[in-house]
Amino acid sequence: MNSKNWERFTQRARRVLSLAQEEAEKLNHSYIGSEHVLIGLIREEGGVAGRVLRELGLEEHRVQAMVERLSGVGTRTPFTKIELSPSTKRILELAVDEARRMGQHYISTEHLLLGLVRQNEGVAMDVLRKFGISAEQVRRQTRRVLKESPVSTTESQSKGGKREKSKTPLVDQLATDLTALADEHKLDPVIGRNTEIERVIQILARRTKNNPALIGEPGVGKTAIVEGLAQRIVDGQVPEVLYNKRVLQLDVGSLVAGTMYRGQFEERLKRVIEELKSSDAILFIDEVHMLVGAGSAGSAVDAANILKPALSRGELQCIGATTLDEYRKHIESDAALERRFQPVRVEEPTPDESVHILMGIKSAYEKHHNLTITDEAINAAVNLSTRYVTDRFLPDKAIDLIDEGSSRVRMYRASQPPDVREAYETLRQLREERNELVEAGSYDQAAQIRKEEEEVQRQLDELRVGDVDVKESLLVTAEDIAEVLSMWTGIPVIQLSEEESARLLDMEDEIHKYIVGQDEAIEAISKAVRRARAGMKDPRRPIGSFIFLGPTGVGKTELTKALARFLFGSEDALIQLDMSEFMERHNVARLIGSPPGYVGYEDAGQLTEAVRRRPYSIVVFDEIEKAHPEAFNILLQIMEEGHLSDAKGLKVDFRNAIIIMTSNVGAETIKKGPNLGFSFQRDMSVEEEEAYGDMHKVLIDQLKRTFRPEFINRVDSIIVFRQLNQQDIRQIVDIIIEEVNERLVEHELSLAASDAAKDWLMENGYDREFGARPLRRLIQSSVEDKLSDAVLAGKFGPGDHILIDAEEDEIILKLQDKLPSTDNGSGEQVEEEVLPAAS
C-alpha cells in the first residue's frame, strides 16, 4: 500500500492494526493475520466495527480462545520481525476500495471489517463461521449501524481525530473518481496517445475556456485518453496547476434519474456545479452531447445552458467526449456552447499503432482469462478486423476480437483438472467436519482437523501455481481470432482445411451436378472463389463481378443458385434484385436509401442493408439493362472500390461479395437469327462451336452498344451462355427427376424414369426460344400432378417404388416391386415385374 493511502487511515483504524500486532506477539506468531485483525476490531470498542461485532454476539475472550485453538501458538523468537500476511495486505486493499465505494476519503474500522469479510477466506472468516456469522450478516449489520448513528459512531475523523467531510458528496454519488482508480492500479494502461493527452493538459492549464472536447469515432480511444490523464495526475507528470486534481466521470443518466418534477433537475445540477467550484476536480462527461436537452421539460432549461456560465468563467473545468456526427449536430449548432469547448480530434490509430496498443494491454487479458495470447493473434486481430469489420474502428474492434477469442479458447479448451476438483472436495469435507466439532465443543479435535485443512490448502495452492502450466498450454492463436471473426461476419477467413481445399478444387464438378453445359461460366466463377479463399484476390474489390449473357432458359439464374448452395449450403445467401423495378431515376435511390427530406429517409437501402447484414453473399442484379443509367454509377463504385455509402453516409463493404449481373441484351437477335445459337438439327460439334462463336460476337457487340465503356471495363468477366443441345436437355431431365425424387423421400416413396419417358420429356419439353424452362413445366404437369393425384387416391403408399414410363405418346406411372438399377434415375432400366398402371 502506498503512503498516500496510509495517511487516510483514521486513529481508530491504526489502533486496530496496533492491537492486531499485540495479539500476534502474544501468540508468538511471526505474522499479522486476518484472525489478529479480527481481535483488534473487537478490542477497539469505540469503532463501528467493534459495535457491529458485539451486536452479532462475539465476545473477545471467546474469539481469542477459538483463534488459539485453530492457529495454535507459534515459535517466534523475540528478534523476529512481525510482518503483514498476504491475507492482511489484501484486507487493507479491500478496505481502501470499500471507502471509495462509500464515497469517503478516510479509512476506518468499518472499512477494515468490510474488507475482511469481502476477502471471504482465512482464519478470521473461519472463526466467524464457527459462531454462525456469515459475511452478508456482517455487511447488513454494518449498514444498519451506520444508518442509525452516522455522526457519533462512524470513523469520520481523519488523522487528527476531526471529522473529514467530503467537499463533493453529491458528485461522489453521481461520478466515478478516475484518479482514485488510477491510484489503485485499476485502469488499463494507456499506450500511445501522448500527443492527444498533452494537448488536453495544455488546454486544461489555460486560464479561461479550459475545457477540451475529445471528438472522434466510437471506439478510437477517447475515454482512454482521459484515463491516461488521470494516471499522469497520480504519477505527478502534469504541470503544477493540475497537481492533486481529481478527474470525475459524470454519469448523465444518474444526474437525470429521479427528477420527476420541474425544478428538481435544475436544483441537482446547480448543486453539482457548486460542489465542483469549491473543489479541485475536473469533470469528464462522456457522450457530452447528451447534455443538450437533458432534463428539459416544456420551457425548462436544459443542462447545457445551466453549465454555460460556469464554463465560460472558468469556475468549472470539464472534459467532453463525443462523436463527429453528434458534435456537429448538438454542439456546433449551439455557437454559445461550442465556443466554451476546445476541440481535440482523436483519429483512428493506424494498424501498426493498434498492434502496439494491443501489445501493451494484452497482459491484462492474459491475467483475466489465465492464458497466453500470441503475437500472431494480436497481428491477426488488427489485420482481420481492419479488412473485414469496416463499420467499427480500431483499436476497439481488435480488442473485442482478442477478448472474445480468449474467452472462446478458455471455454472450449480449459477444464478444472481432476486433482484440483478432488482437493476442493476434500477441503469442503474437512471444513464441514471441523464445523461439527466446534459446535460439539471438541476444540482439540477441531484444531487437528484445522491442521489437515491447512495441508490440503497448501497442496491446492501448489496446484494453483501449477495452473501456470495450464496458462502456458492455453494459447490464443491467429486461427482462434479468425474463427471468432467468422462468427461475427459469416465470412470464412479461417485457414483452409484439407477437406475444404479438396472441395474447392472440385468445385466445377460439384456445380455440374446442377448445371448442364456452360463450362466457361462455371470455370470463371470457380476460379474467382478459389482466388478469394486462397487470399490471392485484390483486397479492394469484390470477389468477382460477372455479366451473364445468352438466350433465356439456359441456366443463368440456376447457376447463381447452385453457387449459393455450394458456398453457403442454401440459397438464403442469394441477394436478388430485379432491376426492372429501378427503371425510373427516383427508384434508384431505393438501392441506397432515400436522401434527407424525402419520404422513407429512415428506411434502409434495399441493397446496402442486405449486404450489411450478410457481407459474404452473392448479389444478383437481374436484367441489368432495364435499370436507369443512374444505377450503373452505383455499380461502378462497387466494382472498382469494393464499397458503397448509403444515404446516411454509412459505408457498406462489398469486398466479400460476388457480383453477378444478368442481361437479355441481344436476346431478340438470337431468336431472329437462324444461324445463331444452336439447334437440334445442327448436332455436329464443329457447327456448334461456330454457332456459339457467332452468338458470342453478336451479344458482345450488342452489350458494348448498350452499356458505357467504363462500366464494361470494370467487370471481371463477361460470360456468354451456350445454347443447350440434345445431350444437355437429356441431362437436365435427369436432374429435375432427381429433385422430384428428393422431395418424395419424406413420403417414403422413390421415383425412377425409363429411357422412353426421358426421350418423351426431352422432345416435348424443350423449346429453342425458351430454353429448358418449358421442360420443368412439362414435368410438373405430366409427372408431379399425376403423382399427387395417385398418392391422394391411395394408389401409391409408403415404401412404393414408382417408374415413369411413356406409352402411346403420354407419360404413365407404374408401381414396381423394387427400384430399377439406375444411377440416381439416370441409368438404364432393368427388367422388372410391372403392376397395373397408376395413371
PDB file of C-alpha atoms in Angstrom, residues 485-704:
ATOM      1  CA  LEU A 485     -14.316 -13.138 -36.871  1.00  0.00           C
ATOM      2  CA  SER A 486     -16.091 -15.765 -38.972  1.00  0.00           C
ATOM      3  CA  MET A 487     -18.754 -15.990 -36.250  1.00  0.00           C
ATOM      4  CA  TRP A 488     -19.142 -12.185 -36.293  1.00  0.00           C
ATOM      5  CA  THR A 489     -19.401 -11.690 -40.037  1.00  0.00           C
ATOM      6  CA  GLY A 490     -20.175 -15.059 -41.615  1.00  0.00           C
ATOM      7  CA  ILE A 491     -17.067 -14.627 -43.795  1.00  0.00           C
ATOM      8  CA  PRO A 492     -14.898 -17.779 -43.969  1.00  0.00           C
ATOM      9  CA  VAL A 493     -11.458 -16.416 -43.087  1.00  0.00           C
ATOM     10  CA  ILE A 494     -10.204 -19.418 -41.150  1.00  0.00           C
ATOM     11  CA  GLN A 495      -7.328 -21.355 -42.647  1.00  0.00           C
ATOM     12  CA  LEU A 496      -8.423 -23.805 -45.301  1.00  0.00           C
ATOM     13  CA  SER A 497      -8.753 -27.378 -44.087  1.00  0.00           C
ATOM     14  CA  GLU A 498      -7.668 -30.216 -46.323  1.00  0.00           C
ATOM     15  CA  GLU A 499     -11.304 -31.212 -46.777  1.00  0.00           C
ATOM     16  CA  GLU A 500     -12.377 -27.716 -47.855  1.00  0.00           C
ATOM     17  CA  SER A 501      -9.345 -27.343 -50.122  1.00  0.00           C
ATOM     18  CA  ALA A 502     -10.236 -30.555 -51.923  1.00  0.00           C
ATOM     19  CA  ARG A 503     -13.851 -29.423 -52.199  1.00  0.00           C
ATOM     20  CA  LEU A 504     -12.815 -26.095 -53.745  1.00  0.00           C
ATOM     21  CA  LEU A 505     -10.548 -27.851 -56.226  1.00  0.00           C
ATOM     22  CA  ASP A 506     -13.528 -29.999 -57.265  1.00  0.00           C
ATOM     23  CA  MET A 507     -15.889 -27.021 -57.371  1.00  0.00           C
ATOM     24  CA  GLU A 508     -16.606 -27.349 -61.094  1.00  0.00           C
ATOM     25  CA  ASP A 509     -17.658 -30.981 -60.709  1.00  0.00           C
ATOM     26  CA  GLU A 510     -19.949 -30.130 -57.786  1.00  0.00           C
ATOM     27  CA  ILE A 511     -21.719 -27.348 -59.684  1.00  0.00           C
ATOM     28  CA  HIS A 512     -22.001 -29.508 -62.817  1.00  0.00           C
ATOM     29  CA  LYS A 513     -24.326 -31.751 -60.812  1.00  0.00           C
ATOM     30  CA  TYR A 514     -26.916 -28.978 -61.078  1.00  0.00           C
ATOM     31  CA  ILE A 515     -25.835 -27.069 -64.208  1.00  0.00           C
ATOM     32  CA  VAL A 516     -25.529 -28.707 -67.622  1.00  0.00           C
ATOM     33  CA  GLY A 517     -23.076 -27.350 -70.184  1.00  0.00           C
ATOM     34  CA  GLN A 518     -21.851 -23.780 -69.563  1.00  0.00           C
ATOM     35  CA  ASP A 519     -18.272 -24.873 -68.821  1.00  0.00           C
ATOM     36  CA  GLU A 520     -16.876 -21.372 -69.386  1.00  0.00           C
ATOM     37  CA  ALA A 521     -19.226 -19.771 -66.839  1.00  0.00           C
ATOM     38  CA  ILE A 522     -18.628 -22.396 -64.152  1.00  0.00           C
ATOM     39  CA  GLU A 523     -14.863 -22.274 -64.639  1.00  0.00           C
ATOM     40  CA  ALA A 524     -14.689 -18.456 -64.414  1.00  0.00           C
ATOM     41  CA  ILE A 525     -16.701 -18.299 -61.180  1.00  0.00           C
ATOM     42  CA  SER A 526     -14.845 -21.238 -59.607  1.00  0.00           C
ATOM     43  CA  LYS A 527     -11.503 -19.555 -60.239  1.00  0.00           C
ATOM     44  CA  ALA A 528     -12.736 -16.322 -58.614  1.00  0.00           C
ATOM     45  CA  VAL A 529     -13.913 -18.183 -55.493  1.00  0.00           C
ATOM     46  CA  ARG A 530     -10.643 -20.111 -55.202  1.00  0.00           C
ATOM     47  CA  ARG A 531      -8.636 -16.888 -55.530  1.00  0.00           C
ATOM     48  CA  ALA A 532     -10.630 -15.325 -52.701  1.00  0.00           C
ATOM     49  CA  ARG A 533     -10.376 -18.305 -50.335  1.00  0.00           C
ATOM     50  CA  ALA A 534      -6.650 -18.631 -51.009  1.00  0.00           C
ATOM     51  CA  GLY A 535      -6.161 -14.935 -50.178  1.00  0.00           C
ATOM     52  CA  MET A 536      -4.941 -14.025 -53.661  1.00  0.00           C
ATOM     53  CA  LYS A 537      -7.685 -11.644 -54.772  1.00  0.00           C
ATOM     54  CA  ASP A 538      -7.400  -7.858 -54.876  1.00  0.00           C
ATOM     55  CA  PRO A 539      -8.371  -6.860 -51.299  1.00  0.00           C
ATOM     56  CA  ARG A 540     -10.002  -3.635 -52.551  1.00  0.00           C
ATOM     57  CA  ARG A 541     -12.508  -5.217 -54.923  1.00  0.00           C
ATOM     58  CA  PRO A 542     -15.337  -7.768 -54.731  1.00  0.00           C
ATOM     59  CA  ILE A 543     -14.534 -11.470 -55.041  1.00  0.00           C
ATOM     60  CA  GLY A 544     -15.677 -11.288 -58.637  1.00  0.00           C
ATOM     61  CA  SER A 545     -18.020  -9.334 -60.891  1.00  0.00           C
ATOM     62  CA  PHE A 546     -19.628 -11.022 -63.885  1.00  0.00           C
ATOM     63  CA  ILE A 547     -22.153 -10.294 -66.614  1.00  0.00           C
ATOM     64  CA  PHE A 548     -24.171 -13.303 -67.776  1.00  0.00           C
ATOM     65  CA  LEU A 549     -25.439 -13.124 -71.372  1.00  0.00           C
ATOM     66  CA  GLY A 550     -27.220 -15.625 -73.522  1.00  0.00           C
ATOM     67  CA  PRO A 551     -30.603 -16.992 -74.524  1.00  0.00           C
ATOM     68  CA  THR A 552     -33.302 -17.410 -71.919  1.00  0.00           C
ATOM     69  CA  GLY A 553     -33.668 -20.730 -70.135  1.00  0.00           C
ATOM     70  CA  VAL A 554     -30.053 -21.882 -70.478  1.00  0.00           C
ATOM     71  CA  GLY A 555     -29.124 -21.744 -66.754  1.00  0.00           C
ATOM     72  CA  LYS A 556     -28.050 -18.194 -65.881  1.00  0.00           C
ATOM     73  CA  THR A 557     -30.236 -17.902 -62.776  1.00  0.00           C
ATOM     74  CA  GLU A 558     -29.825 -21.575 -61.938  1.00  0.00           C
ATOM     75  CA  LEU A 559     -26.034 -21.167 -61.860  1.00  0.00           C
ATOM     76  CA  THR A 560     -26.275 -18.430 -59.208  1.00  0.00           C
ATOM     77  CA  LYS A 561     -28.488 -20.696 -57.083  1.00  0.00           C
ATOM     78  CA  ALA A 562     -26.094 -23.614 -57.488  1.00  0.00           C
ATOM     79  CA  LEU A 563     -23.202 -21.362 -56.472  1.00  0.00           C
ATOM     80  CA  ALA A 564     -25.104 -20.260 -53.342  1.00  0.00           C
ATOM     81  CA  ARG A 565     -25.791 -23.889 -52.433  1.00  0.00           C
ATOM     82  CA  PHE A 566     -22.121 -24.766 -52.892  1.00  0.00           C
ATOM     83  CA  LEU A 567     -20.741 -21.865 -50.830  1.00  0.00           C
ATOM     84  CA  PHE A 568     -23.407 -21.484 -48.141  1.00  0.00           C
ATOM     85  CA  GLY A 569     -25.400 -24.697 -48.138  1.00  0.00           C
ATOM     86  CA  SER A 570     -28.625 -22.921 -49.103  1.00  0.00           C
ATOM     87  CA  GLU A 571     -29.987 -20.234 -51.390  1.00  0.00           C
ATOM     88  CA  ASP A 572     -30.645 -17.842 -48.473  1.00  0.00           C
ATOM     89  CA  ALA A 573     -27.358 -16.023 -49.119  1.00  0.00           C
ATOM     90  CA  LEU A 574     -28.579 -15.019 -52.564  1.00  0.00           C
ATOM     91  CA  ILE A 575     -29.430 -11.308 -52.662  1.00  0.00           C
ATOM     92  CA  GLN A 576     -31.522 -10.918 -55.805  1.00  0.00           C
ATOM     93  CA  LEU A 577     -32.623  -7.561 -57.220  1.00  0.00           C
ATOM     94  CA  ASP A 578     -34.920  -7.273 -60.219  1.00  0.00           C
ATOM     95  CA  MET A 579     -33.535  -4.204 -61.991  1.00  0.00           C
ATOM     96  CA  SER A 580     -36.775  -3.667 -63.889  1.00  0.00           C
ATOM     97  CA  GLU A 581     -38.015  -2.164 -60.600  1.00  0.00           C
ATOM     98  CA  PHE A 582     -35.404   0.583 -60.948  1.00  0.00           C
ATOM     99  CA  MET A 583     -36.277   1.882 -64.416  1.00  0.00           C
ATOM    100  CA  GLU A 584     -37.089   5.366 -63.107  1.00  0.00           C
ATOM    101  CA  ARG A 585     -34.447   7.703 -61.707  1.00  0.00           C
ATOM    102  CA  HIS A 586     -36.223   8.238 -58.385  1.00  0.00           C
ATOM    103  CA  ASN A 587     -36.473   4.483 -57.829  1.00  0.00           C
ATOM    104  CA  VAL A 588     -32.688   4.091 -57.969  1.00  0.00           C
ATOM    105  CA  ALA A 589     -32.467   5.828 -54.575  1.00  0.00           C
ATOM    106  CA  ARG A 590     -34.132   2.776 -53.027  1.00  0.00           C
ATOM    107  CA  LEU A 591     -30.883   0.854 -53.522  1.00  0.00           C
ATOM    108  CA  ILE A 592     -29.000   3.017 -51.017  1.00  0.00           C
ATOM    109  CA  GLY A 593     -31.885   4.749 -49.203  1.00  0.00           C
ATOM    110  CA  SER A 594     -33.813   7.958 -49.788  1.00  0.00           C
ATOM    111  CA  PRO A 595     -31.928  11.257 -49.380  1.00  0.00           C
ATOM    112  CA  PRO A 596     -32.706  13.538 -46.389  1.00  0.00           C
ATOM    113  CA  GLY A 597     -36.036  15.287 -46.636  1.00  0.00           C
ATOM    114  CA  TYR A 598     -37.695  12.579 -48.707  1.00  0.00           C
ATOM    115  CA  VAL A 599     -40.282  10.074 -47.581  1.00  0.00           C
ATOM    116  CA  GLY A 600     -38.564   6.877 -46.460  1.00  0.00           C
ATOM    117  CA  TYR A 601     -35.316   8.530 -45.344  1.00  0.00           C
ATOM    118  CA  GLU A 602     -35.348   6.490 -42.130  1.00  0.00           C
ATOM    119  CA  ASP A 603     -35.669   3.249 -44.091  1.00  0.00           C
ATOM    120  CA  ALA A 604     -32.501   1.410 -45.053  1.00  0.00           C
ATOM    121  CA  GLY A 605     -31.491   0.887 -48.687  1.00  0.00           C
ATOM    122  CA  GLN A 606     -32.567  -2.409 -50.257  1.00  0.00           C
ATOM    123  CA  LEU A 607     -29.072  -3.203 -51.494  1.00  0.00           C
ATOM    124  CA  THR A 608     -26.908  -1.641 -48.784  1.00  0.00           C
ATOM    125  CA  GLU A 609     -28.864  -3.080 -45.861  1.00  0.00           C
ATOM    126  CA  ALA A 610     -28.962  -6.589 -47.336  1.00  0.00           C
ATOM    127  CA  VAL A 611     -25.179  -6.630 -47.848  1.00  0.00           C
ATOM    128  CA  ARG A 612     -24.517  -5.043 -44.443  1.00  0.00           C
ATOM    129  CA  ARG A 613     -26.453  -7.863 -42.787  1.00  0.00           C
ATOM    130  CA  ARG A 614     -24.750 -10.541 -44.878  1.00  0.00           C
ATOM    131  CA  PRO A 615     -21.413  -9.276 -46.243  1.00  0.00           C
ATOM    132  CA  TYR A 616     -20.385 -12.677 -47.601  1.00  0.00           C
ATOM    133  CA  SER A 617     -23.049 -13.258 -50.220  1.00  0.00           C
ATOM    134  CA  ILE A 618     -23.933 -13.421 -53.902  1.00  0.00           C
ATOM    135  CA  VAL A 619     -25.596 -10.265 -55.217  1.00  0.00           C
ATOM    136  CA  VAL A 620     -27.592 -10.826 -58.413  1.00  0.00           C
ATOM    137  CA  PHE A 621     -28.767  -7.875 -60.496  1.00  0.00           C
ATOM    138  CA  ASP A 622     -31.356  -9.421 -62.798  1.00  0.00           C
ATOM    139  CA  GLU A 623     -31.965  -7.874 -66.236  1.00  0.00           C
ATOM    140  CA  ILE A 624     -29.441  -5.127 -65.658  1.00  0.00           C
ATOM    141  CA  GLU A 625     -30.128  -3.432 -68.998  1.00  0.00           C
ATOM    142  CA  LYS A 626     -33.596  -2.380 -67.790  1.00  0.00           C
ATOM    143  CA  ALA A 627     -32.248  -0.223 -64.951  1.00  0.00           C
ATOM    144  CA  HIS A 628     -31.967   3.556 -65.170  1.00  0.00           C
ATOM    145  CA  PRO A 629     -28.434   4.704 -66.174  1.00  0.00           C
ATOM    146  CA  GLU A 630     -28.052   6.238 -62.688  1.00  0.00           C
ATOM    147  CA  ALA A 631     -27.969   2.704 -61.255  1.00  0.00           C
ATOM    148  CA  PHE A 632     -24.797   1.977 -63.232  1.00  0.00           C
ATOM    149  CA  ASN A 633     -22.957   4.732 -61.353  1.00  0.00           C
ATOM    150  CA  ILE A 634     -23.658   2.836 -58.135  1.00  0.00           C
ATOM    151  CA  LEU A 635     -22.386  -0.391 -59.673  1.00  0.00           C
ATOM    152  CA  LEU A 636     -19.229   1.362 -60.900  1.00  0.00           C
ATOM    153  CA  GLN A 637     -18.236   2.240 -57.337  1.00  0.00           C
ATOM    154  CA  ILE A 638     -18.997  -1.259 -56.066  1.00  0.00           C
ATOM    155  CA  MET A 639     -16.890  -2.975 -58.735  1.00  0.00           C
ATOM    156  CA  GLU A 640     -13.947  -0.572 -58.529  1.00  0.00           C
ATOM    157  CA  GLU A 641     -13.721   0.396 -54.833  1.00  0.00           C
ATOM    158  CA  GLY A 642     -15.445  -2.559 -53.190  1.00  0.00           C
ATOM    159  CA  HIS A 643     -17.687  -0.405 -51.024  1.00  0.00           C
ATOM    160  CA  LEU A 644     -20.750   1.819 -51.225  1.00  0.00           C
ATOM    161  CA  SER A 645     -22.035   4.564 -48.919  1.00  0.00           C
ATOM    162  CA  ASP A 646     -25.735   4.621 -48.160  1.00  0.00           C
ATOM    163  CA  ALA A 647     -27.936   7.713 -47.804  1.00  0.00           C
ATOM    164  CA  LYS A 648     -26.845   8.158 -44.174  1.00  0.00           C
ATOM    165  CA  GLY A 649     -23.156   8.081 -45.039  1.00  0.00           C
ATOM    166  CA  LEU A 650     -22.525   4.603 -43.626  1.00  0.00           C
ATOM    167  CA  LYS A 651     -20.000   2.632 -45.640  1.00  0.00           C
ATOM    168  CA  VAL A 652     -21.081  -0.856 -46.742  1.00  0.00           C
ATOM    169  CA  ASP A 653     -18.391  -3.380 -47.643  1.00  0.00           C
ATOM    170  CA  PHE A 654     -18.826  -5.345 -50.891  1.00  0.00           C
ATOM    171  CA  ARG A 655     -15.308  -6.837 -50.908  1.00  0.00           C
ATOM    172  CA  ASN A 656     -16.571 -10.223 -49.771  1.00  0.00           C
ATOM    173  CA  ALA A 657     -19.484 -10.425 -52.189  1.00  0.00           C
ATOM    174  CA  ILE A 658     -19.785 -11.961 -55.643  1.00  0.00           C
ATOM    175  CA  ILE A 659     -21.493  -9.564 -58.061  1.00  0.00           C
ATOM    176  CA  ILE A 660     -23.470 -11.216 -60.869  1.00  0.00           C
ATOM    177  CA  MET A 661     -25.418  -9.210 -63.455  1.00  0.00           C
ATOM    178  CA  THR A 662     -27.707 -10.979 -65.887  1.00  0.00           C
ATOM    179  CA  SER A 663     -28.798  -9.383 -69.133  1.00  0.00           C
ATOM    180  CA  ASN A 664     -31.082 -10.244 -72.028  1.00  0.00           C
ATOM    181  CA  VAL A 665     -29.187  -7.923 -74.357  1.00  0.00           C
ATOM    182  CA  GLY A 666     -29.286  -9.418 -77.855  1.00  0.00           C
ATOM    183  CA  ALA A 667     -31.977 -11.968 -76.983  1.00  0.00           C
ATOM    184  CA  GLU A 668     -34.193 -10.745 -79.831  1.00  0.00           C
ATOM    185  CA  THR A 669     -31.289 -11.004 -82.260  1.00  0.00           C
ATOM    186  CA  ILE A 670     -30.704 -14.614 -81.215  1.00  0.00           C
ATOM    187  CA  LYS A 671     -34.363 -15.502 -81.794  1.00  0.00           C
ATOM    188  CA  LYS A 672     -34.407 -13.928 -85.255  1.00  0.00           C
ATOM    189  CA  GLY A 673     -31.023 -15.119 -86.475  1.00  0.00           C
ATOM    190  CA  PRO A 674     -31.242 -18.705 -87.864  1.00  0.00           C
ATOM    191  CA  ASN A 675     -27.503 -19.250 -87.641  1.00  0.00           C
ATOM    192  CA  LEU A 676     -27.046 -18.045 -84.064  1.00  0.00           C
ATOM    193  CA  GLY A 677     -27.029 -20.298 -81.063  1.00  0.00           C
ATOM    194  CA  PHE A 678     -27.599 -23.984 -81.620  1.00  0.00           C
ATOM    195  CA  SER A 679     -30.498 -26.187 -82.633  1.00  0.00           C
ATOM    196  CA  PHE A 680     -31.154 -29.912 -82.558  1.00  0.00           C
ATOM    197  CA  GLN A 681     -30.764 -30.147 -86.291  1.00  0.00           C
ATOM    198  CA  ARG A 682     -27.117 -28.986 -86.024  1.00  0.00           C
ATOM    199  CA  ASP A 683     -25.528 -31.619 -83.844  1.00  0.00           C
ATOM    200  CA  MET A 684     -22.010 -31.562 -85.214  1.00  0.00           C
ATOM    201  CA  SER A 685     -19.512 -30.255 -82.673  1.00  0.00           C
ATOM    202  CA  VAL A 686     -17.775 -28.041 -85.238  1.00  0.00           C
ATOM    203  CA  GLU A 687     -21.022 -26.410 -86.275  1.00  0.00           C
ATOM    204  CA  GLU A 688     -21.930 -25.985 -82.598  1.00  0.00           C
ATOM    205  CA  GLU A 689     -18.684 -24.121 -81.895  1.00  0.00           C
ATOM    206  CA  GLU A 690     -19.155 -21.934 -84.967  1.00  0.00           C
ATOM    207  CA  ALA A 691     -22.727 -21.115 -83.956  1.00  0.00           C
ATOM    208  CA  TYR A 692     -21.600 -20.285 -80.404  1.00  0.00           C
ATOM    209  CA  GLY A 693     -18.822 -18.070 -81.785  1.00  0.00           C
ATOM    210  CA  ASP A 694     -21.298 -16.166 -83.951  1.00  0.00           C
ATOM    211  CA  MET A 695     -23.670 -15.700 -80.994  1.00  0.00           C
ATOM    212  CA  HIS A 696     -20.809 -14.614 -78.719  1.00  0.00           C
ATOM    213  CA  LYS A 697     -19.710 -11.935 -81.187  1.00  0.00           C
ATOM    214  CA  VAL A 698     -23.237 -10.588 -81.700  1.00  0.00           C
ATOM    215  CA  LEU A 699     -24.000 -10.437 -77.953  1.00  0.00           C
ATOM    216  CA  ILE A 700     -20.717  -8.733 -77.054  1.00  0.00           C
ATOM    217  CA  ASP A 701     -21.255  -6.141 -79.798  1.00  0.00           C
ATOM    218  CA  GLN A 702     -24.797  -5.553 -78.568  1.00  0.00           C
ATOM    219  CA  LEU A 703     -23.518  -5.242 -74.977  1.00  0.00           C
ATOM    220  CA  LYS A 704     -20.965  -2.611 -75.968  1.00  0.00           C
TER     221      LYS A 704
END
